[in-house]
Short mmCIF file of C-alpha atoms in Angstrom, two decimals:
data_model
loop_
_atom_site.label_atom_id
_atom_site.label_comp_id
_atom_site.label_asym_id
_atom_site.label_seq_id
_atom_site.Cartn_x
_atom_site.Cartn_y
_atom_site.Cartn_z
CA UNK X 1 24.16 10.05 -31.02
CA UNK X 2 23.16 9.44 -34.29
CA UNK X 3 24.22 11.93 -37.41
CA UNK X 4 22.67 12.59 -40.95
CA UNK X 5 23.06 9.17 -42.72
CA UNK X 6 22.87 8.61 -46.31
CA UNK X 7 22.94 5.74 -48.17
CA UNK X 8 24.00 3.97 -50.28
CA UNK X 9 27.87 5.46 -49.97
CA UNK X 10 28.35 4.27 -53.07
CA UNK X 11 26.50 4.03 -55.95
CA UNK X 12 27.56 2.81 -59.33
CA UNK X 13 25.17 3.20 -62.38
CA UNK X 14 25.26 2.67 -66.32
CA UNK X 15 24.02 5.76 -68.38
CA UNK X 16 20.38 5.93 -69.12
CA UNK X 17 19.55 4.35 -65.79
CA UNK X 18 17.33 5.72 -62.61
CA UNK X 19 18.96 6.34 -59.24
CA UNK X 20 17.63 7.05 -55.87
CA UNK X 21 19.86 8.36 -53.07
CA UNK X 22 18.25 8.31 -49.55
CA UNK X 23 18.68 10.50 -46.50
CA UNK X 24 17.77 10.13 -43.10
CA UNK X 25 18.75 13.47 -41.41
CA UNK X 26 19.03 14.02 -37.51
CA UNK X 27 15.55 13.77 -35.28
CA UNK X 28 13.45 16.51 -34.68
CA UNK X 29 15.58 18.36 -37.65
CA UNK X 30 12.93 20.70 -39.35
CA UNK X 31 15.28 21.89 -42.33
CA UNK X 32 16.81 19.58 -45.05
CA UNK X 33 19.21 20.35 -47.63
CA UNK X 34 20.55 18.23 -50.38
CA UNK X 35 24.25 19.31 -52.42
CA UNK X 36 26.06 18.01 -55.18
CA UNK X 37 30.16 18.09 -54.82
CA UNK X 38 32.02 17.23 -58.03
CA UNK X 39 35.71 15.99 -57.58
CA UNK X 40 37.56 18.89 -56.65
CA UNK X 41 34.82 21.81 -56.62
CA UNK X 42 32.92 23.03 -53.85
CA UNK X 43 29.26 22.32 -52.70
CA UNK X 44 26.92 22.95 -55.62
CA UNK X 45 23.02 23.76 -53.87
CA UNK X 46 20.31 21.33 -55.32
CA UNK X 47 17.09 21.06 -52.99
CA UNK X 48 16.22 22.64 -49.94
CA UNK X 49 13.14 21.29 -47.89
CA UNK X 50 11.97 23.42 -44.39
CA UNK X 51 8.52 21.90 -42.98
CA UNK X 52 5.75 21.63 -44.32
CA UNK X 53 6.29 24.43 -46.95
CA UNK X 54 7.30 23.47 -50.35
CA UNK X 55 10.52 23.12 -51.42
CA UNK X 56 13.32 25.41 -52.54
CA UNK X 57 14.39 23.47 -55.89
CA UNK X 58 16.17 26.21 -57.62
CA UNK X 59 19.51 24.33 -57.76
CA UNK X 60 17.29 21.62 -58.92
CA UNK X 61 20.34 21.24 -62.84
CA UNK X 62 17.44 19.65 -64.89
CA UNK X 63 14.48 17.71 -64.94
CA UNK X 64 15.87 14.59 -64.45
CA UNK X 65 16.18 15.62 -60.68
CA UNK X 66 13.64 15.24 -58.28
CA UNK X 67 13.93 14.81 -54.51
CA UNK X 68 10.82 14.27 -51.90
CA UNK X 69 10.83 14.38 -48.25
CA UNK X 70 7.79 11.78 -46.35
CA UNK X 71 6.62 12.64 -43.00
CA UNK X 72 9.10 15.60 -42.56
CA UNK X 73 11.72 12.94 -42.29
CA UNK X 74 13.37 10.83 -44.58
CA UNK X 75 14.29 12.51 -48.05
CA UNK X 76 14.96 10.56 -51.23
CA UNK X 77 16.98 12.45 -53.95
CA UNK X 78 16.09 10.91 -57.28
CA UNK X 79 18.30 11.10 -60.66
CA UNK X 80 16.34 9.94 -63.95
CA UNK X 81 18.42 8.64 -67.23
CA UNK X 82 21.04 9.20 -65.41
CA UNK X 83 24.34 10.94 -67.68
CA UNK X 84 27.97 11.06 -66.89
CA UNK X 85 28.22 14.51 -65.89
CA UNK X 86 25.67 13.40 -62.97
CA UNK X 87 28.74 11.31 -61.56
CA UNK X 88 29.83 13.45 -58.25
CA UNK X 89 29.15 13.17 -54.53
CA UNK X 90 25.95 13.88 -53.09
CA UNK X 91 25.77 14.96 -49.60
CA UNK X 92 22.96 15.75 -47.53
CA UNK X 93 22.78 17.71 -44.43
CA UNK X 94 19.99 18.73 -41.89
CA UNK X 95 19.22 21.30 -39.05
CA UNK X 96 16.87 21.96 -36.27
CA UNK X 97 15.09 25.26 -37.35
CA UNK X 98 15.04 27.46 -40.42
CA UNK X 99 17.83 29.51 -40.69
CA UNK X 100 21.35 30.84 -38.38
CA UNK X 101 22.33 27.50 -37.18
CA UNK X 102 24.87 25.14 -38.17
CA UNK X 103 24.21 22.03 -40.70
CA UNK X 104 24.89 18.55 -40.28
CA UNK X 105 26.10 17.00 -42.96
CA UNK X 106 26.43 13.06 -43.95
CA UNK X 107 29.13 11.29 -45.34
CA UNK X 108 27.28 11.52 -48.95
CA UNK X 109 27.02 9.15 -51.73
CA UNK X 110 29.51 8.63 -54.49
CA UNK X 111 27.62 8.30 -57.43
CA UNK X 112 29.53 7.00 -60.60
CA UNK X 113 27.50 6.78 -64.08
CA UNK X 114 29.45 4.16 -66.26
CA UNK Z 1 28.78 30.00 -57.15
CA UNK Z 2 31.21 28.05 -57.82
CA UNK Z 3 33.60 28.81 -60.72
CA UNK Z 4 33.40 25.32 -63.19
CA UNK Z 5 37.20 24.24 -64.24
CA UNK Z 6 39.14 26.04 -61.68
CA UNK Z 7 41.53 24.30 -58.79
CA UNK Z 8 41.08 24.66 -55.55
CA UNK Z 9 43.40 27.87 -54.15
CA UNK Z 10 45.59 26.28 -51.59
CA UNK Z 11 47.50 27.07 -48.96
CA UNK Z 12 50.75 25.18 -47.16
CA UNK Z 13 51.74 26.13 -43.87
CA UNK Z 14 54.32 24.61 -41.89
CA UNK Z 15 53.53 23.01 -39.06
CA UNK Z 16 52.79 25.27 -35.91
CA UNK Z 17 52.65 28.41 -38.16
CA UNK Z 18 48.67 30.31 -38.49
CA UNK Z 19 47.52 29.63 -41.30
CA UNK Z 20 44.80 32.33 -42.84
CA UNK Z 21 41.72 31.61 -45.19
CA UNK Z 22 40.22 33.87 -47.24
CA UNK Z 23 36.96 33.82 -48.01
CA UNK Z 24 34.96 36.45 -50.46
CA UNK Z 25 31.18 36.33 -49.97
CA UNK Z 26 28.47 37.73 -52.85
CA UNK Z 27 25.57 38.75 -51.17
CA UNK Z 28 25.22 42.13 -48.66
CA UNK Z 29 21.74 40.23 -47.58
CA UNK Z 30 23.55 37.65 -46.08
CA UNK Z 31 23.08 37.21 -42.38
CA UNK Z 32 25.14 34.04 -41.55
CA UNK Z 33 28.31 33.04 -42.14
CA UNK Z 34 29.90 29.40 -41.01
CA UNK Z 35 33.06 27.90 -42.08
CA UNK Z 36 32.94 24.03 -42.90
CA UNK Z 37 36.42 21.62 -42.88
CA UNK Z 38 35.88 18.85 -45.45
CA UNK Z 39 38.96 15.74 -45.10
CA UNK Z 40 38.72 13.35 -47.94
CA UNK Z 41 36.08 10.79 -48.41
CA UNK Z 42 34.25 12.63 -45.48
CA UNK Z 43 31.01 15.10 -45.41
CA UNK Z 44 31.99 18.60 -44.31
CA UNK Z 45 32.16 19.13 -40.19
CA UNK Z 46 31.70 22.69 -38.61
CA UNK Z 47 34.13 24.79 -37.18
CA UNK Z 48 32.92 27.89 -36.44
CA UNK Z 49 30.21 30.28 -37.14
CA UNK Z 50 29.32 33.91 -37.38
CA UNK Z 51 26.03 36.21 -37.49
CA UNK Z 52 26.26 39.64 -39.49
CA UNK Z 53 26.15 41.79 -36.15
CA UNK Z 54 29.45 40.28 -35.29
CA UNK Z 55 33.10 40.96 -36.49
CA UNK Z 56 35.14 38.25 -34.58
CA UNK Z 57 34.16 34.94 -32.88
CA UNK Z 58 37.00 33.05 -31.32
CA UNK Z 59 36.72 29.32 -31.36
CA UNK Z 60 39.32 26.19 -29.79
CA UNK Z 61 42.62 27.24 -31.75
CA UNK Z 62 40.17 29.49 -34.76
CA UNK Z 63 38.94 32.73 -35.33
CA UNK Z 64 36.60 33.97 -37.80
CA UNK Z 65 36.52 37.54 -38.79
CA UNK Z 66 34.13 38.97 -40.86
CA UNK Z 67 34.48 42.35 -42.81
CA UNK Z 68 30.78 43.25 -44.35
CA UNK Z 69 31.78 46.98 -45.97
CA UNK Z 70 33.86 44.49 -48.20
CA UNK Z 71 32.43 41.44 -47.85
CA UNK Z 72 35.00 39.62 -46.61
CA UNK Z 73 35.34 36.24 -44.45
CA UNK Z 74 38.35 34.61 -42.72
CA UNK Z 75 39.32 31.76 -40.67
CA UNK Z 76 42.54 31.99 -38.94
CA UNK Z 77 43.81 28.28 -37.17
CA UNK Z 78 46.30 29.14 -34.70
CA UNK Z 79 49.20 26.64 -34.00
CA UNK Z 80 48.22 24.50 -37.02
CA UNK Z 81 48.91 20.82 -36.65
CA UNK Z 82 49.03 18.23 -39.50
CA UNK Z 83 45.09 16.89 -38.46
CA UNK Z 84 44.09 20.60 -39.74
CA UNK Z 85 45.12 19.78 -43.49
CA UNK Z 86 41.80 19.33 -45.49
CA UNK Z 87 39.61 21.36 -47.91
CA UNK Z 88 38.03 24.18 -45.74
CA UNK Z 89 34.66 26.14 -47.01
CA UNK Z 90 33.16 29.13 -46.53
CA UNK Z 91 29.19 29.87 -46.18
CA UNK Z 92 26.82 32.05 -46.31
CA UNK Z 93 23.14 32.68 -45.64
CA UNK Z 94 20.42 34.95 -46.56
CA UNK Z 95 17.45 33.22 -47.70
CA UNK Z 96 19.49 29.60 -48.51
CA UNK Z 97 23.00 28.91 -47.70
CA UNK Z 98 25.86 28.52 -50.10
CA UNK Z 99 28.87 27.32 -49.92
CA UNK Z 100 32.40 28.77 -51.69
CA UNK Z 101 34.92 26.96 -53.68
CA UNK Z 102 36.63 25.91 -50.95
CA UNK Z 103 40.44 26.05 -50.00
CA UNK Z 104 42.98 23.12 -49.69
CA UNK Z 105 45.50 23.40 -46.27
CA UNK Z 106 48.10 21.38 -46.58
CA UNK Z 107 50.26 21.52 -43.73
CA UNK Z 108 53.53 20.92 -43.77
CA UNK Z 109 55.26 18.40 -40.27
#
């Protein structure tokens, strides 16, 4: 069956530039979650999006990061003026209700700011 | 969180030996506990999970334990083969989930 997919895998930018990474989590999966892993750390929290209610965007580093999620489905993480220290993977993962169950995670996207 | 700078603890096991991972957890709120294996150029995949009114949950070949009066998480792999070696993470849950630093098994053939 069909997992969390993310695309593109791999994204390479130049510095000042906008990004958009885009998520398509699992069917029917209420509860979206969006992480940043830099090379060798662990998973750093970013967005979290559960229904219809708004957003948990605490882990949200700066302005420059906004993420939206359409018709409880697709979610679109978006990076402006992008800066090196943005470079890292960004994984997104998805699960059927609000809380006590397991995420799904996708493959994530290696973003690289030049 | 996640401390900025640091390494990844590891831990090399040879192979068929247990191997252990600790895990320390921050919050007494939290509720839910999982433990996520991460291989390279791959998103995390779930092992094994564990809610607060538990202390052990056996899995295929893993067991978690979990110690709340100190906080404390492990994952033990029994008979560990050379497919277990990856970064393995801990997480927990309250209102949001979190993850730990992780820990790198090597194992050892």
């Amino acid at each position: 069956g069909a997992g969390v997919s993310q695309s593109p895998s791999n994204k390479v930018t130049e510095k000042g530039k906008d990004v958009e990474l885009r998520c398509d989590p699992i069917s029917g999966h209420t509860a979206l979650y969006w992480y940043r892993q830099s090379l060798g750390q662990g998973l750093e929290f970013l967005i979290y999006f559960q229904g219809n209610s708004a957003p948990d965007k605490s882990g949200l580093p700066s302005d420059r990061f906004s993420a939206e999620r359409t018709g409880g489905s697709v979610s679109t993480l978006t990076i402006q003026r992008t800066q090196q220290e943005d470079s890292a993977v960004y994984l997104c993962a998805s699960r059927e209700g609000a809380g006590d169950e397991k995420l799904f995670f996708g493959s994530g996207t290696q973003l690289s700011v030049l | 969180g996640e401390s900025v700078g640091l390494h990844l603890p590891t831990l090399s096991v040879q192979e068929g030996d247990n191997s252990i991972i600790n895990c320390a957890y921050s919050n007494s709120a939290s509720d839910y506990f999982i433990w996520y294996k991460q291989e390279s150029g791959k998103g995390p995949q779930f092992i094994i999970d564990i809610r607060s009114n538990m202390d052990k949950r056996q899995g295929q070949r893993v067991t978690v334990l979990l110690n709340k009066t100190v906080k404390h998480l492990s994952l033990q792999i029994a008979a560990t083969q050379p497919g277990d070696s990856a970064v393995y993470f801990c997480a927990e849950e309250a209102n949001n989930l979190f993850f730990g630093t992780g820990t790198r098994l090597t194992v050892i053939p």
